[in-house]
């Protein structure tokens, strides 16, 4: 994909760059960050994001885990496959990365759309025995639970690729990027806004985000959810305007044993706004997994 983020320029001061490595798996070039020692813990970002989304969480978790955080296909510094960026495709290709790293995650943690990928991995047997944690999990079709950010992107962009360039050019204005982020109920510092803007200025990244949205179908995942064997925990930000907390609570009501943990005062990007609180929750869940 033309105009993808370039590591030599866009990655010049990328968060946790010392943990970055580049792998070729299944004909796709991946950017993956691996940090720390201990039980494996997988972090999967949401649509439109990349590993920068975990910038403050990775150092906290790396004191207890071997943290594995890839840029999903088409996002950030990972290449874009020729096939549709559907949920099964994302999960299958991510499972191949886990095999290449000889990883056996104790926890699969996903934010927004990444939570759906984590669930698909668990349901497909790619991480036997792992617990699944969704942070503001996008477990409804994008049409029903899309962030204002993605709604803005979706208005005509997929049908009109030329408009992708218009959006990417607009992303050079930090104030516009800030407004888009705040439309999800989250408030980030200048560093966080700049990193999102850096990605949004790259048409390849924006195009892959739209391609993922266009191929997204969680209904089959929801139909399979009753056969999930591991523990499922859903963390919700009470100010999330992108995926309302009612989505996670509805999933929990349909699956006995699912825990919902609410974080006050944060929006859709809860893990970026409150990394310490999220790290504490994940450490507790990992202890519970080891004890079970």
PDB file of C-alpha atoms in Angstrom, residues 3 5 7 10 56 60-61 80 82 84 114 117 121 123 128 141 143 168 172 189 218 223 228 248 289 292:
ATOM      1  CA  UNK A   3       2.168   5.974   1.543  1.00  0.00           C
ATOM      2  CA  UNK A   5       3.981   4.855   7.711  1.00  0.00           C
ATOM      3  CA  UNK A   7       9.925   3.478  10.145  1.00  0.00           C
ATOM      4  CA  UNK A  10       7.524   8.085  11.292  1.00  0.00           C
ATOM      5  CA  UNK A  56       2.532   3.833  28.718  1.00  0.00           C
ATOM      6  CA  UNK A  60       4.215  -1.204  33.385  1.00  0.00           C
ATOM      7  CA  UNK A  61       3.333  -4.699  32.203  1.00  0.00           C
ATOM      8  CA  UNK A  80      -1.202  -4.800   4.171  1.00  0.00           C
ATOM      9  CA  UNK A  82      -3.959  -8.608  -0.456  1.00  0.00           C
ATOM     10  CA  UNK A  84      -9.808  -8.504   2.929  1.00  0.00           C
ATOM     11  CA  UNK A 114      -8.705  -5.614  18.866  1.00  0.00           C
ATOM     12  CA  UNK A 117      -9.607 -10.261  17.285  1.00  0.00           C
ATOM     13  CA  UNK A 121      -8.052 -16.124  18.543  1.00  0.00           C
ATOM     14  CA  UNK A 123     -12.348 -19.338  20.011  1.00  0.00           C
ATOM     15  CA  UNK A 128      -5.298 -22.535  24.772  1.00  0.00           C
ATOM     16  CA  UNK A 141     -21.079  -3.951  14.025  1.00  0.00           C
ATOM     17  CA  UNK A 143     -22.516   0.691  11.903  1.00  0.00           C
ATOM     18  CA  UNK A 168      -4.777  12.710   5.542  1.00  0.00           C
ATOM     19  CA  UNK A 172      -1.688  17.754   9.639  1.00  0.00           C
ATOM     20  CA  UNK A 189      -1.864  14.812  25.918  1.00  0.00           C
ATOM     21  CA  UNK A 218     -18.856  -9.626  14.475  1.00  0.00           C
ATOM     22  CA  UNK A 223     -22.823 -16.548  17.771  1.00  0.00           C
ATOM     23  CA  UNK A 228     -15.616 -19.621  24.816  1.00  0.00           C
ATOM     24  CA  UNK A 248     -20.101  -4.736  27.131  1.00  0.00           C
ATOM     25  CA  UNK A 289      -5.463 -17.258  35.744  1.00  0.00           C
ATOM     26  CA  UNK A 292      -7.256 -21.412  38.488  1.00  0.00           C
TER      27      UNK A 292
END
